[in-house]
Tab-separated table of C-alpha atoms in Angstrom:
chain	number	residue	atom	x	y	z
A	1	UNK	CA	108.322	64.648	88.294
A	2	UNK	CA	107.921	68.313	87.271
A	3	UNK	CA	105.236	70.608	88.638
A	4	UNK	CA	103.409	70.661	85.332
A	5	UNK	CA	103.436	66.890	84.945
A	6	UNK	CA	101.005	66.595	87.864
A	7	UNK	CA	98.402	68.213	85.617
A	8	UNK	CA	99.048	66.200	82.475
A	9	UNK	CA	95.983	64.697	80.887
A	10	UNK	CA	95.904	61.099	79.742
A	11	UNK	CA	98.060	60.287	76.764
A	12	UNK	CA	96.327	60.695	73.429
A	13	UNK	CA	97.103	58.775	70.285
A	14	UNK	CA	96.910	62.013	68.258
A	15	UNK	CA	100.499	63.356	68.046
A	16	UNK	CA	99.195	66.935	67.923
A	17	UNK	CA	97.378	66.474	71.238
A	18	UNK	CA	100.473	64.874	72.750
A	19	UNK	CA	102.615	67.787	71.571
A	20	UNK	CA	100.089	70.252	72.928
A	21	UNK	CA	100.288	68.671	76.391
A	22	UNK	CA	104.090	68.632	76.250
A	23	UNK	CA	104.382	72.259	75.167
A	24	UNK	CA	101.946	73.579	77.773
A	25	UNK	CA	103.533	71.463	80.498
A	26	UNK	CA	106.975	72.887	79.704
A	27	UNK	CA	105.624	76.440	79.736
A	28	UNK	CA	103.846	75.735	83.055
A	29	UNK	CA	107.141	74.639	84.588
A	30	UNK	CA	108.648	77.962	83.478
A	31	UNK	CA	105.934	80.236	84.911
A	32	UNK	CA	108.488	82.123	86.986
A	33	UNK	CA	110.621	82.698	83.889
A	34	UNK	CA	107.551	84.049	82.100
A	35	UNK	CA	106.983	86.436	85.001
A	36	UNK	CA	110.636	87.516	84.847
A	37	UNK	CA	110.289	88.260	81.138
A	38	UNK	CA	107.158	90.360	81.697
A	39	UNK	CA	108.712	92.268	84.612
A	40	UNK	CA	111.676	93.282	82.464
A	41	UNK	CA	109.362	94.715	79.816
A	42	UNK	CA	107.036	96.346	82.365
A	43	UNK	CA	109.842	98.275	83.999
A	44	UNK	CA	111.319	99.322	80.651
A	45	UNK	CA	108.126	100.254	78.808
A	46	UNK	CA	105.548	101.394	81.381
A	47	UNK	CA	106.309	104.409	83.644
A	48	UNK	CA	103.965	103.236	86.398
A	49	UNK	CA	106.103	100.149	86.940
A	50	UNK	CA	109.497	101.699	86.223
A	51	UNK	CA	109.449	103.846	89.383
A	52	UNK	CA	107.658	101.376	91.670
A	53	UNK	CA	108.960	100.136	95.026
A	54	UNK	CA	110.591	96.677	95.390
A	55	UNK	CA	107.658	95.407	97.462
A	56	UNK	CA	105.186	96.496	94.791
A	57	UNK	CA	107.240	94.835	92.049
A	58	UNK	CA	107.518	91.593	94.042
A	59	UNK	CA	103.735	91.524	94.367
A	60	UNK	CA	103.360	92.058	90.603
A	61	UNK	CA	105.849	89.258	89.874
A	62	UNK	CA	103.966	86.817	92.113
A	63	UNK	CA	100.700	87.781	90.449
A	64	UNK	CA	102.111	87.253	86.955
A	65	UNK	CA	103.462	83.818	87.814
A	66	UNK	CA	100.160	82.824	89.401
A	67	UNK	CA	98.122	84.026	86.420
A	68	UNK	CA	100.435	82.106	84.080
A	69	UNK	CA	99.964	78.888	86.057
A	70	UNK	CA	96.190	79.343	86.171
A	71	UNK	CA	95.913	79.804	82.425
A	72	UNK	CA	98.392	77.105	81.456
A	73	UNK	CA	96.917	74.686	84.007
A	74	UNK	CA	93.502	75.176	82.430
A	75	UNK	CA	94.981	74.406	79.012
A	76	UNK	CA	96.500	71.203	80.373
A	77	UNK	CA	93.171	70.136	81.868
A	78	UNK	CA	91.245	71.297	78.796
A	79	UNK	CA	88.847	73.457	80.765
A	80	UNK	CA	87.744	77.062	80.606
A	81	UNK	CA	88.778	79.465	83.333
A	82	UNK	CA	85.863	81.069	85.198
A	83	UNK	CA	85.787	84.337	87.185
A	84	UNK	CA	85.750	82.236	90.368
A	85	UNK	CA	89.150	80.808	89.393
A	86	UNK	CA	90.774	84.254	89.306
A	87	UNK	CA	89.261	86.087	92.273
A	88	UNK	CA	92.814	86.811	93.391
A	89	UNK	CA	93.231	88.921	90.250
A	90	UNK	CA	90.464	91.250	91.432
A	91	UNK	CA	92.185	91.666	94.785
A	92	UNK	CA	95.435	92.497	93.034
A	93	UNK	CA	93.603	95.035	90.857
A	94	UNK	CA	92.405	96.859	93.968
A	95	UNK	CA	95.984	96.965	95.236
A	96	UNK	CA	97.162	98.444	91.924
A	97	UNK	CA	94.414	101.076	91.981
A	98	UNK	CA	95.205	101.908	95.604
A	99	UNK	CA	98.882	102.369	94.755
A	100	UNK	CA	97.982	104.912	92.066
A	101	UNK	CA	99.174	102.817	89.106
A	102	UNK	CA	97.628	104.300	85.924
A	103	UNK	CA	94.902	102.108	84.439
A	104	UNK	CA	96.472	102.290	80.980
A	105	UNK	CA	99.713	100.817	82.373
A	106	UNK	CA	97.806	98.137	84.246
A	107	UNK	CA	95.906	96.988	81.150
A	108	UNK	CA	99.060	97.097	79.044
A	109	UNK	CA	100.644	94.664	81.506
A	110	UNK	CA	98.091	92.002	80.555
A	111	UNK	CA	98.996	92.328	76.888
A	112	UNK	CA	102.657	91.915	77.744
A	113	UNK	CA	101.774	88.892	79.855
A	114	UNK	CA	99.902	87.267	76.977
A	115	UNK	CA	102.856	87.844	74.648
A	116	UNK	CA	105.280	86.348	77.174
A	117	UNK	CA	103.171	83.210	77.585
A	118	UNK	CA	102.854	82.897	73.806
A	119	UNK	CA	106.633	83.380	73.472
A	120	UNK	CA	107.226	80.557	75.958
A	121	UNK	CA	104.805	78.256	74.131
A	122	UNK	CA	106.542	78.926	70.810
A	123	UNK	CA	109.958	78.324	72.355
A	124	UNK	CA	108.895	74.863	73.522
A	125	UNK	CA	107.017	73.947	70.338
A	126	UNK	CA	110.089	72.925	68.391
A	127	UNK	CA	110.336	72.563	64.624
A	128	UNK	CA	108.108	69.551	64.033
A	129	UNK	CA	104.878	69.858	62.098
A	130	UNK	CA	102.944	68.436	65.066
A	131	UNK	CA	104.540	70.988	67.398
A	132	UNK	CA	103.670	73.904	65.114
A	133	UNK	CA	100.088	72.696	64.698
A	134	UNK	CA	99.757	72.133	68.432
A	135	UNK	CA	100.940	75.608	69.412
A	136	UNK	CA	98.644	77.246	66.864
A	137	UNK	CA	95.692	75.457	68.460
A	138	UNK	CA	96.530	77.230	71.746
A	139	UNK	CA	96.197	80.765	70.353
A	140	UNK	CA	92.413	80.959	70.703
A	141	UNK	CA	92.161	79.618	74.288
A	142	UNK	CA	95.034	81.864	75.386
A	143	UNK	CA	93.342	84.949	73.905
A	144	UNK	CA	90.059	84.082	75.669
A	145	UNK	CA	91.877	83.646	78.964
A	146	UNK	CA	93.656	87.003	78.625
A	147	UNK	CA	90.362	88.680	77.793
A	148	UNK	CA	88.721	87.173	80.892
A	149	UNK	CA	91.411	88.156	83.382
A	150	UNK	CA	91.899	91.649	81.919
A	151	UNK	CA	88.145	92.280	82.050
A	152	UNK	CA	87.890	91.058	85.632
A	153	UNK	CA	90.886	93.133	86.689
A	154	UNK	CA	89.669	96.280	84.910
A	155	UNK	CA	86.250	96.031	86.533
A	156	UNK	CA	87.826	95.620	89.978
A	157	UNK	CA	90.217	98.519	89.360
A	158	UNK	CA	87.383	100.872	88.358
A	159	UNK	CA	85.165	99.717	91.224
A	160	UNK	CA	87.917	100.518	93.698
A	161	UNK	CA	88.476	103.948	92.144
A	162	UNK	CA	84.742	104.683	92.386
A	163	UNK	CA	84.790	103.662	96.027
A	164	UNK	CA	87.716	105.954	96.734
A	165	UNK	CA	85.994	108.858	94.982
A	166	UNK	CA	82.524	108.364	96.493
A	167	UNK	CA	83.063	106.873	99.942
A	168	UNK	CA	86.681	106.861	100.921
A	169	UNK	CA	86.969	110.507	99.878
A	170	UNK	CA	84.556	111.567	102.613
A	171	UNK	CA	86.161	109.160	105.047
A	172	UNK	CA	89.586	110.571	104.162
A	173	UNK	CA	88.457	114.109	104.962
A	174	UNK	CA	87.128	113.062	108.362
A	175	UNK	CA	90.171	110.898	109.018
A	176	UNK	CA	92.546	113.746	108.196
A	177	UNK	CA	90.758	116.041	110.636
A	178	UNK	CA	91.093	113.389	113.345
A	179	UNK	CA	94.770	112.734	112.629
A	180	UNK	CA	95.615	116.437	112.670
A	181	UNK	CA	94.189	116.479	116.172
A	182	UNK	CA	96.655	113.738	117.103
A	183	UNK	CA	94.123	110.930	117.407
A	184	UNK	CA	93.717	107.609	115.589
A	185	UNK	CA	90.113	106.391	115.173
A	186	UNK	CA	89.313	103.461	117.454
A	187	UNK	CA	87.370	101.595	114.774
A	188	UNK	CA	84.947	101.860	111.877
A	189	UNK	CA	85.551	103.005	108.282
A	190	UNK	CA	87.939	105.784	109.287
A	191	UNK	CA	90.312	103.296	110.896
A	192	UNK	CA	90.035	101.106	107.805
A	193	UNK	CA	91.034	104.034	105.604
A	194	UNK	CA	93.975	104.816	107.905
A	195	UNK	CA	95.168	101.206	107.799
A	196	UNK	CA	94.812	101.103	104.011
A	197	UNK	CA	97.195	104.067	103.833
A	198	UNK	CA	99.690	102.502	106.235
A	199	UNK	CA	98.875	104.830	109.138
A	200	UNK	CA	98.577	103.296	112.576
A	201	UNK	CA	99.125	99.724	111.390
A	202	UNK	CA	102.396	99.632	113.345
A	203	UNK	CA	103.167	102.012	116.168
A	204	UNK	CA	106.749	102.557	115.045
A	205	UNK	CA	106.012	103.194	111.360
A	206	UNK	CA	107.479	106.621	110.496
A	207	UNK	CA	105.461	109.161	108.543
A	208	UNK	CA	105.683	112.798	107.535
A	209	UNK	CA	103.146	115.534	106.916
A	210	UNK	CA	103.185	117.401	103.610
A	211	UNK	CA	101.385	120.669	102.922
A	212	UNK	CA	101.095	122.265	99.495
A	213	UNK	CA	99.462	125.334	98.005
A	214	UNK	CA	98.688	126.108	94.376
A	215	UNK	CA	100.296	129.363	93.262
A	216	UNK	CA	98.755	131.821	90.814
A	217	UNK	CA	98.781	130.635	87.214
A	218	UNK	CA	96.802	130.059	84.051
A	219	UNK	CA	95.087	127.001	85.506
A	220	UNK	CA	93.713	128.932	88.476
A	221	UNK	CA	92.012	131.964	86.955
A	222	UNK	CA	88.645	131.205	88.577
A	223	UNK	CA	87.334	129.814	91.847
A	224	UNK	CA	86.074	126.660	90.120
A	225	UNK	CA	89.336	126.216	88.263
A	226	UNK	CA	91.325	126.646	91.448
A	227	UNK	CA	89.236	124.028	93.237
A	228	UNK	CA	89.662	121.545	90.385
A	229	UNK	CA	93.398	122.187	90.293
A	230	UNK	CA	93.702	121.525	94.013
A	231	UNK	CA	91.894	118.226	93.516
A	232	UNK	CA	94.342	117.328	90.749
A	233	UNK	CA	97.260	118.121	93.046
A	234	UNK	CA	95.721	116.075	95.855
A	235	UNK	CA	95.303	113.119	93.493
A	236	UNK	CA	98.938	113.471	92.391
A	237	UNK	CA	100.102	113.599	96.013
A	238	UNK	CA	98.100	110.451	96.740
A	239	UNK	CA	100.264	108.634	94.188
A	240	UNK	CA	103.523	109.766	95.797
A	241	UNK	CA	104.713	107.132	98.221
A	242	UNK	CA	107.651	104.886	99.042
A	243	UNK	CA	105.937	101.847	100.498
A	244	UNK	CA	103.620	100.596	97.755
A	245	UNK	CA	100.533	102.220	99.321
A	246	UNK	CA	98.610	105.292	98.297
A	247	UNK	CA	99.263	108.359	100.393
A	248	UNK	CA	96.407	109.856	102.396
A	249	UNK	CA	95.851	113.228	100.719
A	250	UNK	CA	92.948	115.692	100.952
A	251	UNK	CA	92.109	119.276	100.104
A	252	UNK	CA	91.556	121.326	103.253
A	253	UNK	CA	90.499	124.869	102.490
A	254	UNK	CA	93.231	126.530	100.460
A	255	UNK	CA	95.864	123.838	100.977
A	256	UNK	CA	96.509	120.207	100.157
A	257	UNK	CA	97.527	118.084	103.143
A	258	UNK	CA	99.084	114.632	102.767
A	259	UNK	CA	100.429	112.121	105.288
A	260	UNK	CA	102.733	109.628	103.544
A	261	UNK	CA	103.615	106.577	105.641
A	262	UNK	CA	107.256	105.714	104.987
A	263	UNK	CA	106.999	102.060	106.034
A	264	UNK	CA	109.931	99.834	106.901
A	265	UNK	CA	111.780	100.182	103.623
A	266	UNK	CA	110.967	103.755	102.661
A	267	UNK	CA	112.901	106.876	103.569
A	268	UNK	CA	112.104	110.561	103.863
A	269	UNK	CA	114.833	111.277	101.297
A	270	UNK	CA	113.139	109.057	98.693
A	271	UNK	CA	109.810	110.685	99.392
A	272	UNK	CA	111.217	114.192	99.038
A	273	UNK	CA	112.753	113.349	95.671
A	274	UNK	CA	109.417	112.011	94.465
A	275	UNK	CA	107.659	115.141	95.692
A	276	UNK	CA	110.099	117.209	93.662
A	277	UNK	CA	109.405	115.040	90.621
A	278	UNK	CA	105.666	115.488	91.193
A	279	UNK	CA	106.059	119.260	91.380
A	280	UNK	CA	108.092	119.276	88.159
A	281	UNK	CA	105.474	117.191	86.345
A	282	UNK	CA	102.661	119.474	87.486
A	283	UNK	CA	104.701	122.551	86.550
A	284	UNK	CA	104.919	121.170	83.017
A	285	UNK	CA	101.103	121.150	83.020
A	286	UNK	CA	100.939	124.776	84.144
A	287	UNK	CA	100.387	124.111	87.866
A	288	UNK	CA	102.849	125.898	90.157
A	289	UNK	CA	103.234	124.565	93.700
A	290	UNK	CA	104.854	125.405	96.995
A	291	UNK	CA	105.401	122.300	99.124
A	292	UNK	CA	106.492	121.986	102.748
A	293	UNK	CA	107.596	118.685	104.312
A	294	UNK	CA	107.835	117.997	108.055
A	295	UNK	CA	110.368	115.900	109.908
A	296	UNK	CA	109.471	112.220	110.350
A	297	UNK	CA	107.388	111.188	113.367
A	298	UNK	CA	106.468	107.720	114.635
A	299	UNK	CA	103.330	108.388	116.679
A	300	UNK	CA	99.916	109.664	115.663
A	301	UNK	CA	100.007	112.014	118.650
A	302	UNK	CA	102.974	113.777	116.977
A	303	UNK	CA	101.109	114.493	113.730
A	304	UNK	CA	99.811	117.938	114.857
A	305	UNK	CA	103.400	119.034	115.536
A	306	UNK	CA	104.522	117.675	112.162
A	307	UNK	CA	101.663	119.556	110.486
A	308	UNK	CA	102.843	122.818	112.057
A	309	UNK	CA	106.367	122.064	110.867
A	310	UNK	CA	105.168	121.516	107.305
A	311	UNK	CA	103.240	124.794	107.374
A	312	UNK	CA	106.292	126.603	108.738
A	313	UNK	CA	108.435	125.141	105.946
A	314	UNK	CA	105.829	126.192	103.393
A	315	UNK	CA	105.888	129.764	104.665
A	316	UNK	CA	109.650	130.001	104.086
A	317	UNK	CA	109.482	129.314	100.346
A	318	UNK	CA	109.873	132.139	97.806
A	319	UNK	CA	107.076	133.496	95.643
A	320	UNK	CA	107.711	131.002	92.854
A	321	UNK	CA	107.325	128.038	95.206
A	322	UNK	CA	109.453	124.934	95.414
A	323	UNK	CA	109.861	122.060	97.864
A	324	UNK	CA	111.286	122.793	101.299
A	325	UNK	CA	111.934	119.505	103.067
A	326	UNK	CA	112.936	119.591	106.713
A	327	UNK	CA	114.273	115.975	106.676
A	328	UNK	CA	116.997	117.136	104.308
A	329	UNK	CA	117.928	120.266	106.210
A	330	UNK	CA	120.501	120.939	108.928
A	331	UNK	CA	119.613	123.006	112.024
A	332	UNK	CA	122.102	125.628	110.828
A	333	UNK	CA	120.305	126.096	107.515
A	334	UNK	CA	116.909	126.105	109.157
A	335	UNK	CA	117.948	128.882	111.524
A	336	UNK	CA	119.204	130.904	108.575
A	337	UNK	CA	115.945	130.375	106.726
A	338	UNK	CA	114.131	132.011	109.621
A	339	UNK	CA	116.507	134.952	109.805
A	340	UNK	CA	114.907	138.404	109.767
A	341	UNK	CA	116.122	141.902	108.901
A	342	UNK	CA	117.628	142.285	112.367
A	343	UNK	CA	119.861	139.288	111.704
A	344	UNK	CA	121.158	140.920	108.530
A	345	UNK	CA	121.779	144.199	110.332
A	346	UNK	CA	123.947	142.356	112.855
A	347	UNK	CA	126.381	141.347	110.107
A	348	UNK	CA	129.561	143.456	110.308
A	349	UNK	CA	129.506	146.007	107.438
A	350	UNK	CA	133.099	145.073	106.553
A	351	UNK	CA	132.026	141.468	105.994
A	352	UNK	CA	128.982	142.503	103.994
A	353	UNK	CA	130.984	144.838	101.789
A	354	UNK	CA	133.766	142.289	101.212
A	355	UNK	CA	131.316	139.554	100.273
A	356	UNK	CA	129.391	141.887	97.950
A	357	UNK	CA	132.589	142.791	96.103
A	358	UNK	CA	133.623	139.119	96.000
A	359	UNK	CA	130.257	138.121	94.573
A	360	UNK	CA	130.611	140.707	91.817
A	361	UNK	CA	133.999	139.167	90.940
A	362	UNK	CA	132.732	135.582	90.796
A	363	UNK	CA	132.567	134.588	94.478
A	364	UNK	CA	135.927	132.800	94.816
A	365	UNK	CA	136.450	133.953	98.413
A	366	UNK	CA	133.023	132.776	99.556
A	367	UNK	CA	133.592	129.510	97.712
A	368	UNK	CA	136.859	129.030	99.579
A	369	UNK	CA	135.246	129.734	102.953
A	370	UNK	CA	132.546	127.133	102.272
A	371	UNK	CA	135.080	124.533	101.110
A	372	UNK	CA	137.327	125.215	104.131
A	373	UNK	CA	134.405	124.702	106.524
A	374	UNK	CA	133.250	121.552	104.693
A	375	UNK	CA	136.779	120.145	104.991
A	376	UNK	CA	136.763	120.654	108.782
A	377	UNK	CA	139.329	123.473	108.435
A	378	UNK	CA	141.742	121.275	106.482
A	379	UNK	CA	143.127	123.710	103.917
A	380	UNK	CA	144.831	121.080	101.752
A	381	UNK	CA	141.587	119.104	101.447
A	382	UNK	CA	139.704	122.316	100.654
A	383	UNK	CA	142.237	123.176	97.933
A	384	UNK	CA	141.857	119.693	96.423
A	385	UNK	CA	138.070	120.075	96.448
A	386	UNK	CA	138.324	123.436	94.691
A	387	UNK	CA	141.039	122.101	92.355
A	388	UNK	CA	143.360	124.980	93.144
A	389	UNK	CA	146.974	125.074	94.352
A	390	UNK	CA	147.515	125.046	98.106
A	391	UNK	CA	149.304	128.400	97.885
A	392	UNK	CA	146.283	129.893	96.114
A	393	UNK	CA	144.044	128.678	98.939
A	394	UNK	CA	146.425	130.194	101.514
A	395	UNK	CA	146.392	133.500	99.646
A	396	UNK	CA	142.605	133.562	99.631
A	397	UNK	CA	142.375	132.938	103.373
A	398	UNK	CA	144.814	135.771	103.971
A	399	UNK	CA	142.793	138.030	101.711
A	400	UNK	CA	139.609	137.127	103.599
A	401	UNK	CA	141.210	138.055	106.918
A	402	UNK	CA	142.552	141.309	105.452
A	403	UNK	CA	139.157	142.390	104.067
A	404	UNK	CA	136.889	141.247	106.909
A	405	UNK	CA	139.066	141.274	109.997
A	406	UNK	CA	138.030	137.678	110.654
A	407	UNK	CA	140.320	134.663	111.079
A	408	UNK	CA	138.752	131.621	109.389
A	409	UNK	CA	140.693	129.320	111.744
A	410	UNK	CA	138.611	130.689	114.621
A	411	UNK	CA	135.365	128.741	114.956
A	412	UNK	CA	133.393	131.832	115.949
A	413	UNK	CA	134.757	133.914	113.088
A	414	UNK	CA	134.216	131.107	110.587
A	415	UNK	CA	130.586	130.674	111.653
A	416	UNK	CA	130.022	134.427	111.377
A	417	UNK	CA	131.412	134.392	107.846
A	418	UNK	CA	129.260	131.399	106.839
A	419	UNK	CA	126.139	133.074	108.204
A	420	UNK	CA	126.917	136.260	106.280
A	421	UNK	CA	127.507	134.286	103.069
A	422	UNK	CA	124.240	132.367	103.334
A	423	UNK	CA	122.228	135.451	104.232
A	424	UNK	CA	123.627	137.320	101.269
A	425	UNK	CA	123.021	134.530	98.768
A	426	UNK	CA	119.574	133.632	100.132
A	427	UNK	CA	116.301	134.805	98.601
A	428	UNK	CA	113.522	136.535	100.506
A	429	UNK	CA	110.702	134.185	101.389
A	430	UNK	CA	107.024	135.019	101.069
A	431	UNK	CA	107.039	136.299	104.646
A	432	UNK	CA	110.404	138.036	104.551
A	433	UNK	CA	112.584	135.101	105.615
A	434	UNK	CA	115.644	134.113	103.663
A	435	UNK	CA	115.414	130.973	101.568
A	436	UNK	CA	118.905	129.548	101.112
A	437	UNK	CA	117.864	126.748	98.758
A	438	UNK	CA	115.186	124.102	98.259
A	439	UNK	CA	116.831	121.637	100.644
C-alpha cells in the first residue's frame, strides 16, 4: 500500500470525488519529486538559492516535500490546514532569514511550489472528463493553502529580522567585543547569538576574522552617509558564509568586523571567493572596500590573534582597496608584502636594471624565471608551460645570467631574482608596503 493510500477517504459513488482522491493520492506519493522539481527552478531562477550551500539546499528540499505532504494530505482528508499544522514552516522561515536569503526570493519559492504541486496534479488527472473536473475542483483549496503557508512564513521571516535588528544587534556588538578578547560567553543571550552564528558550538570548528573599511567615494560624502554605508557593508558581510548560517558581523568604529564560522564542510577558499564577489557587488553600487582576512583558527582564545592578522592584511592593501586573504597566501608572498624601502635598496642594481629593461620589452625574462621556479628548475617543463622551444628557454636563462650575474640553477640566486621581480612588479600599499596581488 502506498504512503498516500493510508490517507484515502472512504470511497464515494461520485466519480469526480473518486478521481479527486486518486489524483491527490498519486501526487502525495510523489512529494519528493515535487520538491525536486521546485529545487531545479529555485536554483535556476532565484539568486539566493543558486549560490547556497549543500546543507542549506537539503534543508529547503526537506521543507518543500513536507509542505507538499501537508497540503495534499489535507486535500485527501477534506480538511483545512491551520497555522498549528505548519508551525515547522515558521521555524524554517527563521532559518532562511538567519542565512540572509532575500525575502523576495523566499516568497517566490512558495509560488514555484504551488505551480509544481499543480503540475503534479494535472499530470495525474488524465484525459477523462471526471479527471479534468476533479483537478479543477482542487485549484481553490490549493490556492488557500499556499496563501496560508506563505503568510505564516513571511510573518516569521520579518519577525526574525526585527529581532536581529532590535535585540540581536546589541547582543552582537557585545558578543564581538567579548570574542575579540578571546573569551566565549558562559551563558545568556550572548552565548545564544554565538551559537546561532556557529561560533563555539564545536571546539574544533574553524573560523576566520575579516576586517573591512569603506574607502572614500560618492556614497560616503557625509558622516551620516558613511555610517549608513558601513551598516550596509556589515549587513552584506553577514550574508557571506559557507555553512548555511549568517556570519557574525558588526560595525566597530571605522571598520566592519566579521567572524565567519567555516563549519565542517566550508573552506577558507570558498569564503574568500564569496568575499571578493561581495566586494564586486558593492563596488557596482558605488561602495569601495578594502578587506583583510586572517588565517583560520579553531579556538575562541585565538580570535584576538586572528583579528590582528586581518588588520595587518588590511594595512597592506593599496589605496583602491581589494581583498587580501592570508589563507590563500604563501609565506614567501607575505614576506614580500611587508617589504620596505630597505629591502628594495638591497636588490643588486644590475638585477634591478636588467628587470626594468626586460619589463619595458614585455617581461619575457621575468616570465621565464617564474616558470622555471614553478617547474622546480625543470627547464623542459618550464618551456612547455611557456609554449616556447627548449632552445629559446636555454637562451633566456643564459641571457639572464649574462645581465644579472646570477645563475638561476643556484637556489640562492634564483630566490634573489624572484624577490627582485616581485618587488618590482608590486604596488605600494597604503603604508608603504608592496602589494604583489590580491591573493
